[in-house]
mmCIF file with all atom_site columns, C-alpha atoms in Angstrom:
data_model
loop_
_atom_site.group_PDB
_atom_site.id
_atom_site.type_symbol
_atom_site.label_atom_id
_atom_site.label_alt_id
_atom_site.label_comp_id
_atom_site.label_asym_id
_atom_site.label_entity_id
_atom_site.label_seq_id
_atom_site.pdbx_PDB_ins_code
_atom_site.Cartn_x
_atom_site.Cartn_y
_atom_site.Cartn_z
_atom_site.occupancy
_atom_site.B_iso_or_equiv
_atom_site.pdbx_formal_charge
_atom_site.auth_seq_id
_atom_site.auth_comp_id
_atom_site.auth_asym_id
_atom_site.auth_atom_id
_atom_site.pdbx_PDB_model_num
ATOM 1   C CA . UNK A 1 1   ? -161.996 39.423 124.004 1.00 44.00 ? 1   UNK A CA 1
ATOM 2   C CA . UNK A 1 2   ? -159.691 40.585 120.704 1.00 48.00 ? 2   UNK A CA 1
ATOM 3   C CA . UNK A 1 3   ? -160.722 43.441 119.105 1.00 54.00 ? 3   UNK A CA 1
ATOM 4   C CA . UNK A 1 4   ? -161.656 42.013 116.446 1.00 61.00 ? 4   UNK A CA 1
ATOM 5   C CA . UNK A 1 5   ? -163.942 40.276 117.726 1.00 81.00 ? 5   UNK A CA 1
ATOM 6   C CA . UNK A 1 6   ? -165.925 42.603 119.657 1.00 84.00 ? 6   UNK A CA 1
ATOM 7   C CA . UNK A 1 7   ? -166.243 44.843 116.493 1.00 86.00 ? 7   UNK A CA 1
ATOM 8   C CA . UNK A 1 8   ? -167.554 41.572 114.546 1.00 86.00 ? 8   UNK A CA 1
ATOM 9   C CA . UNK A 1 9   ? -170.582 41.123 117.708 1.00 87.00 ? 9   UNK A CA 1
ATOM 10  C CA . UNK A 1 10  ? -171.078 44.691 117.857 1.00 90.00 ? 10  UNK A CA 1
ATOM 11  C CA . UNK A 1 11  ? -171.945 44.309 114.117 1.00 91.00 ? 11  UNK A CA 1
ATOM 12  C CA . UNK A 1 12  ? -174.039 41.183 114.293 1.00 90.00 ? 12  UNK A CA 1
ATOM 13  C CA . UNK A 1 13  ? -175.794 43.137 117.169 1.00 92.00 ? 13  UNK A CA 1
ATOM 14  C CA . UNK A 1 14  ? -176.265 46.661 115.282 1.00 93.00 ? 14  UNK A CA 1
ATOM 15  C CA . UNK A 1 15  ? -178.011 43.957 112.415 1.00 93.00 ? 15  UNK A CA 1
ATOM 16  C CA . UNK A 1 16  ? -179.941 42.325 114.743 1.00 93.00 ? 16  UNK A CA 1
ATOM 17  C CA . UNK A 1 17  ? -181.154 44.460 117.689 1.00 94.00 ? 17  UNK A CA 1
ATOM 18  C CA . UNK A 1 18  ? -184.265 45.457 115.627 1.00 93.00 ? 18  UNK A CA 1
ATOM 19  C CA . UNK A 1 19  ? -185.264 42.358 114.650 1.00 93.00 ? 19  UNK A CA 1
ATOM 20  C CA . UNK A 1 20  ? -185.295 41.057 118.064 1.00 94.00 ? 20  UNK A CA 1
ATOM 21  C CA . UNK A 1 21  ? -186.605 43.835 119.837 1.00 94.00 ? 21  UNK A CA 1
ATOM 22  C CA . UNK A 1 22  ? -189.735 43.628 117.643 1.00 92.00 ? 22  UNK A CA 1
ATOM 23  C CA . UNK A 1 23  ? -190.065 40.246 118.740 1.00 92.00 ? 23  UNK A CA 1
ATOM 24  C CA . UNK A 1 24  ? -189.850 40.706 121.845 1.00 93.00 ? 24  UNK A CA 1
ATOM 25  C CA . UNK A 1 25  ? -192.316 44.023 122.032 1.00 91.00 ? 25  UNK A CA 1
ATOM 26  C CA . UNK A 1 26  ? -194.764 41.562 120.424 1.00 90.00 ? 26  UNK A CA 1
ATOM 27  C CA . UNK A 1 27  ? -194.813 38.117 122.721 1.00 90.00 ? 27  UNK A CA 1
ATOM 28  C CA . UNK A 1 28  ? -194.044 40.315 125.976 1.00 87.00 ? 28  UNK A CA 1
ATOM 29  C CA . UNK A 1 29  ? -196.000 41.812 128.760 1.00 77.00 ? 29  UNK A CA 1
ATOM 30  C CA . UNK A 1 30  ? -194.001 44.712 129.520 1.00 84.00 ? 30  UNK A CA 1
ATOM 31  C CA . UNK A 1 31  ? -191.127 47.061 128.851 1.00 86.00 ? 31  UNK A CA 1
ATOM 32  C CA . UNK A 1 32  ? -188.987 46.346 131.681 1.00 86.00 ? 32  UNK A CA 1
ATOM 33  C CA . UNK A 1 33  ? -189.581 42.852 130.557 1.00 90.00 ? 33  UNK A CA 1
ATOM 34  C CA . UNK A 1 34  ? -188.353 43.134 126.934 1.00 92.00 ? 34  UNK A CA 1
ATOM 35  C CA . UNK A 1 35  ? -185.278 45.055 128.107 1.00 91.00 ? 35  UNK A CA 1
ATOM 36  C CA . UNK A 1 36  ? -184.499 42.153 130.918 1.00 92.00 ? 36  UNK A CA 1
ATOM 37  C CA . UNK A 1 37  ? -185.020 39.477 127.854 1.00 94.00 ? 37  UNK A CA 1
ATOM 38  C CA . UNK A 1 38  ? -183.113 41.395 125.328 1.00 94.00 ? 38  UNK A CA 1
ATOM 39  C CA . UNK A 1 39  ? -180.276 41.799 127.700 1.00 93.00 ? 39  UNK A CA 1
ATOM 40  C CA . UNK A 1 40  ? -180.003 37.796 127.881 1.00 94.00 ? 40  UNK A CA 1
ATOM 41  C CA . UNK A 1 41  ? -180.492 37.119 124.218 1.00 95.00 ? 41  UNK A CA 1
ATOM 42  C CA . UNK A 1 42  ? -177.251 38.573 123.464 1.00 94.00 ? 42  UNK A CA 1
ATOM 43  C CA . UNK A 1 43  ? -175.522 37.325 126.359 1.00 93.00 ? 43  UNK A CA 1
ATOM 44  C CA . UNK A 1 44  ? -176.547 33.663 125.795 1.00 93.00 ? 44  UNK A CA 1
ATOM 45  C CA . UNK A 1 45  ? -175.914 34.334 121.762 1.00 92.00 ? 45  UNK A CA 1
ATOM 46  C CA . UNK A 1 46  ? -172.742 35.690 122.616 1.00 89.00 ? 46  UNK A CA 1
ATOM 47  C CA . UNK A 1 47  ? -171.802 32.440 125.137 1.00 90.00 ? 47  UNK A CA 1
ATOM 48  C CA . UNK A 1 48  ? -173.062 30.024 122.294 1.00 88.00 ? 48  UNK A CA 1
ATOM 49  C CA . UNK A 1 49  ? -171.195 31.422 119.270 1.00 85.00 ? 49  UNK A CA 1
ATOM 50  C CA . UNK A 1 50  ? -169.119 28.584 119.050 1.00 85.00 ? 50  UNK A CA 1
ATOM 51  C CA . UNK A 1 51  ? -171.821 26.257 118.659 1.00 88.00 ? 51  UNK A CA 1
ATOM 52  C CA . UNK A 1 52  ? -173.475 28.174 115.596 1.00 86.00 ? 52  UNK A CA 1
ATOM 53  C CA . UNK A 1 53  ? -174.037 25.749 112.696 1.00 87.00 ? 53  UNK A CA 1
ATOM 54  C CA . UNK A 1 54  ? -172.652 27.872 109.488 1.00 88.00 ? 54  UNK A CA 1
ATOM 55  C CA . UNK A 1 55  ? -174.679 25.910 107.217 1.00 89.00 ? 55  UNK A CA 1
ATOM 56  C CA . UNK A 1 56  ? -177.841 27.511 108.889 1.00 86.00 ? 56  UNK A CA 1
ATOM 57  C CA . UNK A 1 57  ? -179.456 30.978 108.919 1.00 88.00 ? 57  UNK A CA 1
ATOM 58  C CA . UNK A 1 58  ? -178.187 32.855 111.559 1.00 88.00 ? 58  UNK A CA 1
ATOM 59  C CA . UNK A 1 59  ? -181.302 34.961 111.977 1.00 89.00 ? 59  UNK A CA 1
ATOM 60  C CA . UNK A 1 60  ? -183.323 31.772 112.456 1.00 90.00 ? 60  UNK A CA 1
ATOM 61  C CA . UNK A 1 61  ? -180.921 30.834 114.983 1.00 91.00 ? 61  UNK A CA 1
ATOM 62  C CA . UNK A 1 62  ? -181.005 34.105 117.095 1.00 93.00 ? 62  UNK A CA 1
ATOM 63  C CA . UNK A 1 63  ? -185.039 34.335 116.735 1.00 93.00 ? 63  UNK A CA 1
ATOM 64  C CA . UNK A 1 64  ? -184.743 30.576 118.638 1.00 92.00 ? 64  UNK A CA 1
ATOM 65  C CA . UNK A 1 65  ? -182.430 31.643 121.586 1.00 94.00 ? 65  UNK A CA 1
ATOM 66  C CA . UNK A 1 66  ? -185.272 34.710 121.669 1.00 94.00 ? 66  UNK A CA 1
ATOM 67  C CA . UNK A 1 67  ? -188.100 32.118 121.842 1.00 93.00 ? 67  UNK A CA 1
ATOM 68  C CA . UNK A 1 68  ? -186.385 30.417 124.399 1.00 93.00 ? 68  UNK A CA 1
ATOM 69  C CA . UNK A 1 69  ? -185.352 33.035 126.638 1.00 94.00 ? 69  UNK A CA 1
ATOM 70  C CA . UNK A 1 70  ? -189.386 34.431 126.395 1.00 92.00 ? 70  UNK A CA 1
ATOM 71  C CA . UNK A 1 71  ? -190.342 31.170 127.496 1.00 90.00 ? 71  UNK A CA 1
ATOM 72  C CA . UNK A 1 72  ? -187.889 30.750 130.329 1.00 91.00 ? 72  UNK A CA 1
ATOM 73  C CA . UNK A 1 73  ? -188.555 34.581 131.391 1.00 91.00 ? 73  UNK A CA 1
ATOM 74  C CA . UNK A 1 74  ? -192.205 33.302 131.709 1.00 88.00 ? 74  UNK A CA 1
ATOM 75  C CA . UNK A 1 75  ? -191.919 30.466 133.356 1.00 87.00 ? 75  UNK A CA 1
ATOM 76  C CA . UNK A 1 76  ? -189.423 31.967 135.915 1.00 88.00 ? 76  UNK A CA 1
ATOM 77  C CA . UNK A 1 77  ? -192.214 34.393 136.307 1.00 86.00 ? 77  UNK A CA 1
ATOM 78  C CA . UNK A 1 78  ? -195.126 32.141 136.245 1.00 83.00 ? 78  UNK A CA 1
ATOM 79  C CA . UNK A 1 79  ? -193.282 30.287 138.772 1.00 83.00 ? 79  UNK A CA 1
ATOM 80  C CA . UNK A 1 80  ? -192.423 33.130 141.187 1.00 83.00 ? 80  UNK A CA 1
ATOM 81  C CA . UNK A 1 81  ? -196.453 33.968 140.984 1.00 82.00 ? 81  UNK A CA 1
ATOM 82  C CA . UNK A 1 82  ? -196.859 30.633 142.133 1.00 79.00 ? 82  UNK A CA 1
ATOM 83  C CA . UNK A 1 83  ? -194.889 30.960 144.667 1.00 76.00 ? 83  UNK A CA 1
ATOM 84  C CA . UNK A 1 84  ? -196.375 34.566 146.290 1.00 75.00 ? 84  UNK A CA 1
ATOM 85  C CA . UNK A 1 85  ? -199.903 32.630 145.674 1.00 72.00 ? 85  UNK A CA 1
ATOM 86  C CA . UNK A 1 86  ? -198.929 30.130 148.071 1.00 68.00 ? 86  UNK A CA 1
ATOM 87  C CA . UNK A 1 87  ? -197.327 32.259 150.729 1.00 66.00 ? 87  UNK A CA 1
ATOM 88  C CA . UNK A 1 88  ? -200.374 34.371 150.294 1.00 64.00 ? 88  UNK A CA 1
ATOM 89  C CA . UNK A 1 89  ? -202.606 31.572 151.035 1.00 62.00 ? 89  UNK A CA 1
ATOM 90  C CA . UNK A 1 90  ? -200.658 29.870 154.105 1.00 57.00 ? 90  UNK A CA 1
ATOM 91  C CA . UNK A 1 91  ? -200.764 33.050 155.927 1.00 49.00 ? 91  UNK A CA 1
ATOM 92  C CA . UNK A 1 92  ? -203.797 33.590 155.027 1.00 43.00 ? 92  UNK A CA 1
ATOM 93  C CA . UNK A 1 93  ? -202.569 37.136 153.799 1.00 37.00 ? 93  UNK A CA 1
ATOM 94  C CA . UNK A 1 94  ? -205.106 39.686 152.597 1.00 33.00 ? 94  UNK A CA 1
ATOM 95  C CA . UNK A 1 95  ? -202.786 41.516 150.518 1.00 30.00 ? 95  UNK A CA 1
ATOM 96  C CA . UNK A 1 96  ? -204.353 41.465 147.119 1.00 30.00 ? 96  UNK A CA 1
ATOM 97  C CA . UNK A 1 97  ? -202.762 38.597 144.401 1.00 29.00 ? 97  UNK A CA 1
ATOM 98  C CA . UNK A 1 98  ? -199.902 40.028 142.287 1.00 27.00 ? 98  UNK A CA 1
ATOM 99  C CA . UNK A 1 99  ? -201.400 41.403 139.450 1.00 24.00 ? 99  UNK A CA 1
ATOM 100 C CA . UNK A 1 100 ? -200.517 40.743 136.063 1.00 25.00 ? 100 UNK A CA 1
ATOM 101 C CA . UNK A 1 101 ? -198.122 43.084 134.026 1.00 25.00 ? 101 UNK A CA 1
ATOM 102 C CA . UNK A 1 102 ? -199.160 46.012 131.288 1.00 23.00 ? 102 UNK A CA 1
ATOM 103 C CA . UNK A 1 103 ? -198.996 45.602 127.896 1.00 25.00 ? 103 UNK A CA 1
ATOM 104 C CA . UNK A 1 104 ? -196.759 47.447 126.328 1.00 28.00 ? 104 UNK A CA 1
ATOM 105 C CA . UNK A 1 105 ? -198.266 50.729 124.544 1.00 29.00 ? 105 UNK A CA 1
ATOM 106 C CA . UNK A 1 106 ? -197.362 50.771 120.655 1.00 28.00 ? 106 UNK A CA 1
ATOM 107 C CA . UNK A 1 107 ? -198.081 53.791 118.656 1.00 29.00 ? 107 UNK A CA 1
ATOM 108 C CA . UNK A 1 108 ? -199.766 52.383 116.117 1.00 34.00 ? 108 UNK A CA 1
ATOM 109 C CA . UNK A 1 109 ? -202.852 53.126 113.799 1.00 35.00 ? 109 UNK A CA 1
ATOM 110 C CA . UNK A 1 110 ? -206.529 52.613 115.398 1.00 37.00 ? 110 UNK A CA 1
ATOM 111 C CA . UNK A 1 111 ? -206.192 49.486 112.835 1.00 52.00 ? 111 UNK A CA 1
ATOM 112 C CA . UNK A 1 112 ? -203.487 48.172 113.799 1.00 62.00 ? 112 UNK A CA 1
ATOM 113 C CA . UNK A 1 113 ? -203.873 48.455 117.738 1.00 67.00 ? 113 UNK A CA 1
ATOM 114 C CA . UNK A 1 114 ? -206.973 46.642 117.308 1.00 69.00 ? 114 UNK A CA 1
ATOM 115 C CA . UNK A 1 115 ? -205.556 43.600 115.242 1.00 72.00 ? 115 UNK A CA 1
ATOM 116 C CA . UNK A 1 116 ? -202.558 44.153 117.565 1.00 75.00 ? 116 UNK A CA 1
ATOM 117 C CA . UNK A 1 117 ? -204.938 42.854 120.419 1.00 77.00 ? 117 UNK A CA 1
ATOM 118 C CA . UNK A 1 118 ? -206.458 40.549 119.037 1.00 79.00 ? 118 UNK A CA 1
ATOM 119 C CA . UNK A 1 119 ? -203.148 38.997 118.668 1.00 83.00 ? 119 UNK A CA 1
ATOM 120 C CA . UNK A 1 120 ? -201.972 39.446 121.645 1.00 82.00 ? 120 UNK A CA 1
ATOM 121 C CA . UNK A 1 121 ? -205.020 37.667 123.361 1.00 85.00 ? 121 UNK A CA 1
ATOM 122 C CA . UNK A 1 122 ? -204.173 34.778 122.122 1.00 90.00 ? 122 UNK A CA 1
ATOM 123 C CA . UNK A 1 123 ? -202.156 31.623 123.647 1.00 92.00 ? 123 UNK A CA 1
ATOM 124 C CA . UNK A 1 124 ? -198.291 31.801 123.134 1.00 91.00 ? 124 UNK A CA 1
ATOM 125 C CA . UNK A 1 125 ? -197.424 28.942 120.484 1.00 94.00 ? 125 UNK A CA 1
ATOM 126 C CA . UNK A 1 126 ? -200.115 30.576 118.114 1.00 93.00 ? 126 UNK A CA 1
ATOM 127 C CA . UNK A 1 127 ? -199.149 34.370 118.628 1.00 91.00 ? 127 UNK A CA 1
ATOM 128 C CA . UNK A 1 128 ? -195.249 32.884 118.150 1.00 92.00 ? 128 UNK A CA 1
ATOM 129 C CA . UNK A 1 129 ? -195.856 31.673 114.575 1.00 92.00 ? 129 UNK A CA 1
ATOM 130 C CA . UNK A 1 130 ? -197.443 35.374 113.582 1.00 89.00 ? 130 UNK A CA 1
ATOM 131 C CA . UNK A 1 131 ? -194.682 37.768 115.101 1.00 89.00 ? 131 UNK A CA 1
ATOM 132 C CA . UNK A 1 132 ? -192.044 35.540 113.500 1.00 91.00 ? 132 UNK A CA 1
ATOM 133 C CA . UNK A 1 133 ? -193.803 35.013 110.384 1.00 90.00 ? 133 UNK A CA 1
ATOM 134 C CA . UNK A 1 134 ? -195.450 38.135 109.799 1.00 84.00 ? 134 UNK A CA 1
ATOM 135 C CA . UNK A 1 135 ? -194.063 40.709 111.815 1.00 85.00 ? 135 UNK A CA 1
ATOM 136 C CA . UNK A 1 136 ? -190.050 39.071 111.246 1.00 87.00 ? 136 UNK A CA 1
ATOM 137 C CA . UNK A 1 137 ? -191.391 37.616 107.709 1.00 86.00 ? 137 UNK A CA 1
ATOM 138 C CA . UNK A 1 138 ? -189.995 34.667 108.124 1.00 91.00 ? 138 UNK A CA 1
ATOM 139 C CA . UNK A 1 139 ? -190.521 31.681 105.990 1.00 92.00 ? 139 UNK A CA 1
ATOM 140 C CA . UNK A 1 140 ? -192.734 28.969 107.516 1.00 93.00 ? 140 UNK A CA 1
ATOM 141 C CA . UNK A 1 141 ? -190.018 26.880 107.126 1.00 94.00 ? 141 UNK A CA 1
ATOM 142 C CA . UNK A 1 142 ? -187.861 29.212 108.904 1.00 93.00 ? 142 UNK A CA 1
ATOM 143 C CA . UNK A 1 143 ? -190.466 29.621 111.701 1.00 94.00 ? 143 UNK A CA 1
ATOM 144 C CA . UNK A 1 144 ? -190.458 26.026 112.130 1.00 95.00 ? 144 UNK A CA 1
ATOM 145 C CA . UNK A 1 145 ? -186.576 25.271 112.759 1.00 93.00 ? 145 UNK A CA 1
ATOM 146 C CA . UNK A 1 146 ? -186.820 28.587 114.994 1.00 92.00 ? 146 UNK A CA 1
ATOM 147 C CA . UNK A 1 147 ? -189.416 26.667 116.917 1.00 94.00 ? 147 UNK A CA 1
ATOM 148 C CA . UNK A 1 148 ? -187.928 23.434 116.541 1.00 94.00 ? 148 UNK A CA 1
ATOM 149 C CA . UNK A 1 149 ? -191.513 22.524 115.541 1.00 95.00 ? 149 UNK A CA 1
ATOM 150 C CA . UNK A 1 150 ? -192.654 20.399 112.038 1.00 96.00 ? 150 UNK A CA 1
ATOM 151 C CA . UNK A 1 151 ? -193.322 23.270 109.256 1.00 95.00 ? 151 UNK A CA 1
ATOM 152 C CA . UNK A 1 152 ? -197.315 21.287 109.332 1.00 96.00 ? 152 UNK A CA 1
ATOM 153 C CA . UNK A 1 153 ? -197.563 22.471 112.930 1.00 96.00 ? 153 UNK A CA 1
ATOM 154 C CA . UNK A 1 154 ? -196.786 26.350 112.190 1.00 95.00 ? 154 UNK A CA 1
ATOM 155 C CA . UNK A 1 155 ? -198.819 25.833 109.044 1.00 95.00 ? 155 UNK A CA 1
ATOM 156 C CA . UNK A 1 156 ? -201.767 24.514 111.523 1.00 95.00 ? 156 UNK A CA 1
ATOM 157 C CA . UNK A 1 157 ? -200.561 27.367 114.078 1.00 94.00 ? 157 UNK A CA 1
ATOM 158 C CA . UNK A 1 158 ? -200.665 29.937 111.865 1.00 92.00 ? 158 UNK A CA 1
ATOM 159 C CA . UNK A 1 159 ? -204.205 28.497 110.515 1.00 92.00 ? 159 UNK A CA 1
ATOM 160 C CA . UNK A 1 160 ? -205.592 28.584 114.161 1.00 93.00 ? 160 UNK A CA 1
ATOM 161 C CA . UNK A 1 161 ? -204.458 31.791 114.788 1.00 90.00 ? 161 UNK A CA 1
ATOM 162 C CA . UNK A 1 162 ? -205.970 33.266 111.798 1.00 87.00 ? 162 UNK A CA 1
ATOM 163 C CA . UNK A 1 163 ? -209.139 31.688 112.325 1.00 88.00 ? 163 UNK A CA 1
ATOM 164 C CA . UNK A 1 164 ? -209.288 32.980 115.758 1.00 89.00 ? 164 UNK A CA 1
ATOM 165 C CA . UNK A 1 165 ? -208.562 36.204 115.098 1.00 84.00 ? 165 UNK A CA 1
ATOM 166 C CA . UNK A 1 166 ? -210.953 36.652 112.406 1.00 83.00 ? 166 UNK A CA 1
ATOM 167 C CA . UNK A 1 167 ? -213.608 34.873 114.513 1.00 85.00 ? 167 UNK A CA 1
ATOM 168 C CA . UNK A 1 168 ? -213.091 37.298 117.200 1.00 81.00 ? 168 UNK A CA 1
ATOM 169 C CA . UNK A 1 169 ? -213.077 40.809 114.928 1.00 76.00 ? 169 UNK A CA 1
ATOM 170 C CA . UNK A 1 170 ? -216.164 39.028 113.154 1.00 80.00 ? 170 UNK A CA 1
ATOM 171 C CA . UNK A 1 171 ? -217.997 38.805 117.132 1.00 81.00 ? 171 UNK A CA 1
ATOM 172 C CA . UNK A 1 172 ? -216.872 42.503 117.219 1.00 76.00 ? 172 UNK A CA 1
ATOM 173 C CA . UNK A 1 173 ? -218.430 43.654 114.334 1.00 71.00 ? 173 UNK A CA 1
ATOM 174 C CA . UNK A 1 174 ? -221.612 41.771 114.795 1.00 78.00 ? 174 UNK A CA 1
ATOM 175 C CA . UNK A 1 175 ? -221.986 43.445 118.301 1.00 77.00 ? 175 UNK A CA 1
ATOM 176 C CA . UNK A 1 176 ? -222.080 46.652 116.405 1.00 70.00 ? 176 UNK A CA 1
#
């Protein structure tokens, strides 16, 4: 690698590193988790630099390759579940199931931890389109080429998730 060239990535990574973190403290399960992911958004950015389209934003384009490694980190994991599930069950093994991971701790206002999970119990695709939109503040049409998705579907996502949320906090308060 020319020097030049490593000061140019370390740059694009002192810009970015904050970004993504706080994307991926937000859509993962755990720390250990959002180091492993963070590690391989940089590595696969910095294998794919060639292939970066200049005419689009290159914060869209990073946020993508950190979708995409979330969602291969889970499935690798959802898949290696699967697998002690099975083992468990042909030998009949009564070692308790593998249990899932903690949620990372934020220090945040009362407020904010609350709408925090809220958030985070909902499904993936909707709690995508709020981290990138409101946590990243992306444009909806920014969220959309992120998630190679139609800007009407994060609109709907984004919708959904709203909805839920407030139906949820609404169940809360009622309970009161």
């Amino acid at each position: 690698m020319l020097a030049g060239e490593q000061a140019a990535f370390e740059k694009l990574y002192s810009e970015t590193v904050s970004g993504v973190y706080r994307t991926l403290y937000f859509l993962c399960q755990s720390e250990s988790d959002v180091e492993d992911i963070a590690q391989t958004v940089y590595l696969e950015l910095y294998r794919n630099l060639d292939k970066y389209d200049l005419s689009k934003s290159l914060h869209s384009w990073l946020y993508g390759i950190t979708i995409r490694q979330i969602q291969g980190h889970k499935r690798k994991q959802w898949r290696e579940q699967r697998k002690l599930q099975k083992e468990q069950q042909m030998h009949l093994s009564t070692a308790s199931s593998v249990e899932d991971t903690v949620i990372v701790q934020l220090s945040m206002e009362q407020d904010d931890e609350a709408v925090f999970q809220k958030m985070n119990g909902l499904p993936d695709k909707l709690k995508q389109v709020l981290v990138l939109r409101y946590i990243n503040e992306l444009s909806q049409q920014e969220v959309a080429e992120v998630l190679n998705i139609p800007v009407g579907t994060v609109k709907s996502r984004l919708n959904q998730a709203l909805l839920r949320m407030r139906k949820s906090i609404r169940r809360e308060y009622d309970a009161q």
